[in-house]
Amino acid sequence: MIDLRFDVKDLKRVLGPLSGMPKLVDDGLRSAIRRTAATMRTDVNRQIRLHSFLKAGDISPAISKPLFASSAGSFEGVVRISGKPLAMDKFRLVPRRVTARKRMRSSRWGLAGYQIGPGEPVRQATERGGRSKGFVVRLGGKLYLMRRSGKKMQRMYGYSAQYFAVFDAVRRAVENNARQNFEKRMAHELSYRLGKLR
């Protein structure tokens, strides 16, 4: 969850010349925070893509529409990130080729792994003896990371979108961008409302 909270009292102190128009300040604040939260949702998606190999379509369903709450002293916008574990083949497969070979014992298949993002280590699910739990197959022209469950094959699942949302680099970038956007929006909203009074 990424929370954008502003204290109305502090803002009113900053906006001293407008202290006689509390409704104008409150309306401007609400509008600015709503617009900022909408862009924050897009920014969360962008920042997660920068730090992972996920695509926008894999991240978007996990990001909620902005939620808003207000009280006598503050107004806040919240973007929640919550989703199901994603298939490991949504990340970068290592190697990016089929490892499951016909007419070859599975104990001789190459190790299959995945890398979740740039600069991240290659991870492999291994069993005792160093054998790979996973293997890469091609189905319908796409590569999938699978594992055996009895006689059936199942896709391997792991990380979800919210795992990346708690990275310091992601949170800091989103929060800094949100504050900059809010300041611009607030200036615009107040200017617009003052213009209507003339």
mmCIF file of C-alpha atoms in Angstrom:
data_model
loop_
_atom_site.group_PDB
_atom_site.id
_atom_site.type_symbol
_atom_site.label_atom_id
_atom_site.label_comp_id
_atom_site.label_asym_id
_atom_site.label_seq_id
_atom_site.Cartn_x
_atom_site.Cartn_y
_atom_site.Cartn_z
ATOM 1 C CA MET A 1 0.000 0.000 0.000
ATOM 2 C CA ILE A 2 1.311 3.448 -0.923
ATOM 3 C CA ASP A 3 -0.243 6.246 1.079
ATOM 4 C CA LEU A 4 -0.311 9.931 0.139
ATOM 5 C CA ARG A 5 -1.434 11.975 3.165
ATOM 6 C CA PHE A 6 -1.555 15.746 3.634
ATOM 7 C CA ASP A 7 -2.426 17.706 6.741
ATOM 8 C CA VAL A 8 -4.940 20.435 5.927
ATOM 9 C CA LYS A 9 -3.862 22.572 8.915
ATOM 10 C CA ASP A 10 -0.238 22.655 7.755
ATOM 11 C CA LEU A 11 -1.274 23.575 4.227
ATOM 12 C CA LYS A 12 -3.481 26.381 5.486
ATOM 13 C CA ARG A 13 -0.506 27.821 7.371
ATOM 14 C CA VAL A 14 1.553 27.729 4.157
ATOM 15 C CA LEU A 15 -1.320 29.276 2.206
ATOM 16 C CA GLY A 16 -1.673 32.132 4.702
ATOM 17 C CA PRO A 17 -3.035 34.732 2.242
ATOM 18 C CA LEU A 18 -5.940 32.362 1.479
ATOM 19 C CA SER A 19 -6.828 31.738 5.129
ATOM 20 C CA GLY A 20 -10.066 33.666 4.662
ATOM 21 C CA MET A 21 -11.204 31.171 2.029
ATOM 22 C CA PRO A 22 -11.052 27.741 3.721
ATOM 23 C CA LYS A 23 -13.558 26.166 1.298
ATOM 24 C CA LEU A 24 -11.434 27.185 -1.686
ATOM 25 C CA VAL A 25 -8.338 25.626 -0.085
ATOM 26 C CA ASP A 26 -10.207 22.425 0.862
ATOM 27 C CA ASP A 27 -11.707 22.025 -2.619
ATOM 28 C CA GLY A 28 -8.332 22.650 -4.244
ATOM 29 C CA LEU A 29 -6.678 20.150 -1.907
ATOM 30 C CA ARG A 30 -9.262 17.442 -2.624
ATOM 31 C CA SER A 31 -9.040 17.921 -6.376
ATOM 32 C CA ALA A 32 -5.220 17.995 -6.337
ATOM 33 C CA ILE A 33 -4.938 14.828 -4.267
ATOM 34 C CA ARG A 34 -7.465 12.970 -6.447
ATOM 35 C CA ARG A 35 -5.552 13.808 -9.608
ATOM 36 C CA THR A 36 -2.207 13.023 -7.974
ATOM 37 C CA ALA A 37 -3.445 9.616 -6.776
ATOM 38 C CA ALA A 38 -4.589 8.761 -10.315
ATOM 39 C CA THR A 39 -1.111 9.488 -11.708
ATOM 40 C CA MET A 40 0.425 7.662 -8.724
ATOM 41 C CA ARG A 41 -1.331 4.454 -9.837
ATOM 42 C CA THR A 42 0.325 4.743 -13.265
ATOM 43 C CA ASP A 43 3.675 5.542 -11.641
ATOM 44 C CA VAL A 44 3.519 2.418 -9.421
ATOM 45 C CA ASN A 45 3.102 0.292 -12.559
ATOM 46 C CA ARG A 46 6.015 2.065 -14.268
ATOM 47 C CA GLN A 47 8.363 1.749 -11.268
ATOM 48 C CA ILE A 48 7.611 -1.970 -10.798
ATOM 49 C CA ARG A 49 8.387 -2.531 -14.498
ATOM 50 C CA LEU A 50 11.731 -0.748 -14.041
ATOM 51 C CA HIS A 51 12.720 -3.120 -11.213
ATOM 52 C CA SER A 52 11.315 -6.380 -12.571
ATOM 53 C CA PHE A 53 10.821 -8.229 -15.852
ATOM 54 C CA LEU A 54 7.027 -8.084 -15.479
ATOM 55 C CA LYS A 55 4.855 -6.516 -18.162
ATOM 56 C CA ALA A 56 2.263 -3.801 -17.539
ATOM 57 C CA GLY A 57 -0.584 -6.269 -18.100
ATOM 58 C CA ASP A 58 0.707 -8.506 -15.289
ATOM 59 C CA ILE A 59 0.941 -5.600 -12.820
ATOM 60 C CA SER A 60 -2.227 -3.574 -13.554
ATOM 61 C CA PRO A 61 -4.768 -6.058 -12.087
ATOM 62 C CA ALA A 62 -2.914 -5.921 -8.737
ATOM 63 C CA ILE A 63 -3.154 -2.118 -8.398
ATOM 64 C CA SER A 64 -6.412 -0.789 -6.966
ATOM 65 C CA LYS A 65 -8.161 2.357 -8.066
ATOM 66 C CA PRO A 66 -7.193 5.196 -5.712
ATOM 67 C CA LEU A 67 -9.126 5.226 -2.429
ATOM 68 C CA PHE A 68 -9.818 8.502 -0.654
ATOM 69 C CA ALA A 69 -10.529 9.394 2.955
ATOM 70 C CA SER A 70 -10.935 12.726 4.689
ATOM 71 C CA SER A 71 -11.263 13.947 8.246
ATOM 72 C CA ALA A 72 -11.344 17.348 9.924
ATOM 73 C CA GLY A 73 -7.559 17.562 9.884
ATOM 74 C CA SER A 74 -6.382 15.646 6.830
ATOM 75 C CA PHE A 75 -7.179 14.254 3.428
ATOM 76 C CA GLU A 76 -5.472 11.214 1.971
ATOM 77 C CA GLY A 77 -5.293 9.125 -1.172
ATOM 78 C CA VAL A 78 -4.274 5.463 -1.003
ATOM 79 C CA VAL A 79 -3.215 3.088 -3.773
ATOM 80 C CA ARG A 80 -3.294 -0.572 -2.714
ATOM 81 C CA ILE A 81 -1.222 -3.260 -4.407
ATOM 82 C CA SER A 82 -2.524 -6.768 -3.877
ATOM 83 C CA GLY A 83 -2.484 -9.689 -6.280
ATOM 84 C CA LYS A 84 -2.084 -13.412 -6.649
ATOM 85 C CA PRO A 85 1.303 -15.108 -7.081
ATOM 86 C CA LEU A 86 2.423 -14.928 -10.706
ATOM 87 C CA ALA A 87 3.736 -17.770 -12.843
ATOM 88 C CA MET A 88 7.542 -17.815 -12.762
ATOM 89 C CA ASP A 89 7.673 -17.812 -16.570
ATOM 90 C CA LYS A 90 6.267 -14.252 -16.429
ATOM 91 C CA PHE A 91 9.831 -13.306 -15.438
ATOM 92 C CA ARG A 92 12.989 -14.043 -17.437
ATOM 93 C CA LEU A 93 13.661 -17.748 -17.874
ATOM 94 C CA VAL A 94 17.249 -18.986 -17.662
ATOM 95 C CA PRO A 95 17.971 -20.596 -20.060
ATOM 96 C CA ARG A 96 15.440 -19.196 -22.528
ATOM 97 C CA ARG A 97 15.013 -22.511 -24.284
ATOM 98 C CA VAL A 98 13.385 -25.888 -23.725
ATOM 99 C CA THR A 99 15.194 -27.992 -21.109
ATOM 100 C CA ALA A 100 12.765 -30.954 -21.032
ATOM 101 C CA ARG A 101 14.013 -33.340 -23.729
ATOM 102 C CA LYS A 102 12.280 -36.385 -25.117
ATOM 103 C CA ARG A 103 14.141 -39.687 -24.944
ATOM 104 C CA MET A 104 16.368 -38.299 -22.180
ATOM 105 C CA ARG A 105 16.083 -39.092 -18.478
ATOM 106 C CA SER A 106 14.819 -36.100 -16.502
ATOM 107 C CA SER A 107 17.833 -36.407 -14.192
ATOM 108 C CA ARG A 108 19.961 -35.321 -17.167
ATOM 109 C CA TRP A 109 17.897 -32.265 -18.101
ATOM 110 C CA GLY A 110 19.675 -28.948 -17.601
ATOM 111 C CA LEU A 111 18.892 -26.774 -14.581
ATOM 112 C CA ALA A 112 16.013 -24.370 -15.226
ATOM 113 C CA GLY A 113 15.786 -21.074 -13.381
ATOM 114 C CA TYR A 114 14.427 -17.544 -13.541
ATOM 115 C CA GLN A 115 15.535 -13.979 -12.900
ATOM 116 C CA ILE A 116 12.909 -11.614 -11.442
ATOM 117 C CA GLY A 117 14.544 -8.317 -12.418
ATOM 118 C CA PRO A 118 17.663 -6.487 -13.631
ATOM 119 C CA GLY A 119 20.608 -7.057 -11.290
ATOM 120 C CA GLU A 120 18.760 -9.818 -9.423
ATOM 121 C CA PRO A 121 20.402 -13.260 -9.087
ATOM 122 C CA VAL A 122 19.236 -16.241 -11.125
ATOM 123 C CA ARG A 123 17.142 -18.466 -8.857
ATOM 124 C CA GLN A 124 16.673 -22.194 -9.313
ATOM 125 C CA ALA A 125 14.320 -24.580 -7.532
ATOM 126 C CA THR A 126 16.361 -27.685 -6.833
ATOM 127 C CA GLU A 127 15.707 -31.015 -5.176
ATOM 128 C CA ARG A 128 18.084 -33.153 -3.158
ATOM 129 C CA GLY A 129 21.095 -34.092 -5.208
ATOM 130 C CA GLY A 130 21.014 -30.785 -7.099
ATOM 131 C CA ARG A 131 18.368 -31.868 -9.618
ATOM 132 C CA SER A 132 16.078 -29.146 -10.903
ATOM 133 C CA LYS A 133 12.460 -29.219 -9.709
ATOM 134 C CA GLY A 134 11.467 -27.116 -12.699
ATOM 135 C CA PHE A 135 11.863 -27.571 -16.417
ATOM 136 C CA VAL A 136 11.100 -25.408 -19.443
ATOM 137 C CA VAL A 137 8.650 -26.622 -22.088
ATOM 138 C CA ARG A 138 7.206 -24.991 -25.193
ATOM 139 C CA LEU A 139 3.399 -25.025 -25.449
ATOM 140 C CA GLY A 140 1.555 -23.162 -28.187
ATOM 141 C CA GLY A 141 4.767 -21.385 -29.161
ATOM 142 C CA LYS A 142 5.433 -20.012 -25.640
ATOM 143 C CA LEU A 143 7.953 -21.094 -23.017
ATOM 144 C CA TYR A 144 6.634 -22.178 -19.603
ATOM 145 C CA LEU A 145 8.401 -23.124 -16.378
ATOM 146 C CA MET A 146 6.747 -26.308 -15.143
ATOM 147 C CA ARG A 147 7.188 -28.932 -12.447
ATOM 148 C CA ARG A 148 5.915 -32.454 -12.009
ATOM 149 C CA SER A 149 3.115 -33.267 -9.579
ATOM 150 C CA GLY A 150 2.592 -37.012 -9.822
ATOM 151 C CA LYS A 151 1.944 -37.703 -13.492
ATOM 152 C CA LYS A 152 0.760 -34.151 -14.186
ATOM 153 C CA MET A 153 2.698 -31.030 -15.116
ATOM 154 C CA GLN A 154 1.957 -27.797 -13.248
ATOM 155 C CA ARG A 155 3.178 -24.252 -13.790
ATOM 156 C CA MET A 156 5.506 -22.920 -11.109
ATOM 157 C CA TYR A 157 4.237 -19.853 -9.225
ATOM 158 C CA GLY A 158 6.060 -17.469 -6.921
ATOM 159 C CA TYR A 159 6.308 -13.690 -6.571
ATOM 160 C CA SER A 160 3.374 -11.291 -6.847
ATOM 161 C CA ALA A 161 3.302 -7.630 -7.918
ATOM 162 C CA GLN A 162 3.175 -6.337 -4.316
ATOM 163 C CA TYR A 163 6.549 -7.987 -3.629
ATOM 164 C CA PHE A 164 8.138 -5.295 -5.819
ATOM 165 C CA ALA A 165 5.967 -2.464 -4.459
ATOM 166 C CA VAL A 166 7.757 -2.677 -1.086
ATOM 167 C CA PHE A 167 11.218 -2.246 -2.655
ATOM 168 C CA ASP A 168 12.702 0.985 -1.227
ATOM 169 C CA ALA A 169 13.657 2.145 -4.732
ATOM 170 C CA VAL A 170 10.053 1.729 -5.930
ATOM 171 C CA ARG A 171 8.393 3.356 -2.886
ATOM 172 C CA ARG A 172 10.810 6.305 -2.751
ATOM 173 C CA ALA A 173 10.440 7.067 -6.467
ATOM 174 C CA VAL A 174 6.628 6.848 -6.346
ATOM 175 C CA GLU A 175 6.336 8.995 -3.203
ATOM 176 C CA ASN A 176 8.792 11.652 -4.476
ATOM 177 C CA ASN A 177 7.014 11.866 -7.840
ATOM 178 C CA ALA A 178 3.634 12.039 -6.085
ATOM 179 C CA ARG A 179 4.721 14.958 -3.886
ATOM 180 C CA GLN A 180 6.108 16.870 -6.883
ATOM 181 C CA ASN A 181 2.922 16.218 -8.864
ATOM 182 C CA PHE A 182 0.791 17.260 -5.895
ATOM 183 C CA GLU A 183 2.597 20.602 -5.538
ATOM 184 C CA LYS A 184 2.075 21.357 -9.239
ATOM 185 C CA ARG A 185 -1.564 20.256 -9.133
ATOM 186 C CA MET A 186 -2.258 22.259 -5.970
ATOM 187 C CA ALA A 187 -0.819 25.435 -7.523
ATOM 188 C CA HIS A 188 -2.910 24.849 -10.656
ATOM 189 C CA GLU A 189 -6.134 24.098 -8.735
ATOM 190 C CA LEU A 190 -5.817 27.207 -6.540
ATOM 191 C CA SER A 191 -4.976 29.391 -9.542
ATOM 192 C CA TYR A 192 -7.999 28.008 -11.400
ATOM 193 C CA ARG A 193 -10.355 28.620 -8.465
ATOM 194 C CA LEU A 194 -9.022 32.128 -7.799
ATOM 195 C CA GLY A 195 -9.480 32.905 -11.497
ATOM 196 C CA LYS A 196 -13.165 32.006 -11.220
ATOM 197 C CA LEU A 197 -13.607 34.559 -8.403
ATOM 198 C CA ARG A 198 -12.474 37.472 -10.562
#
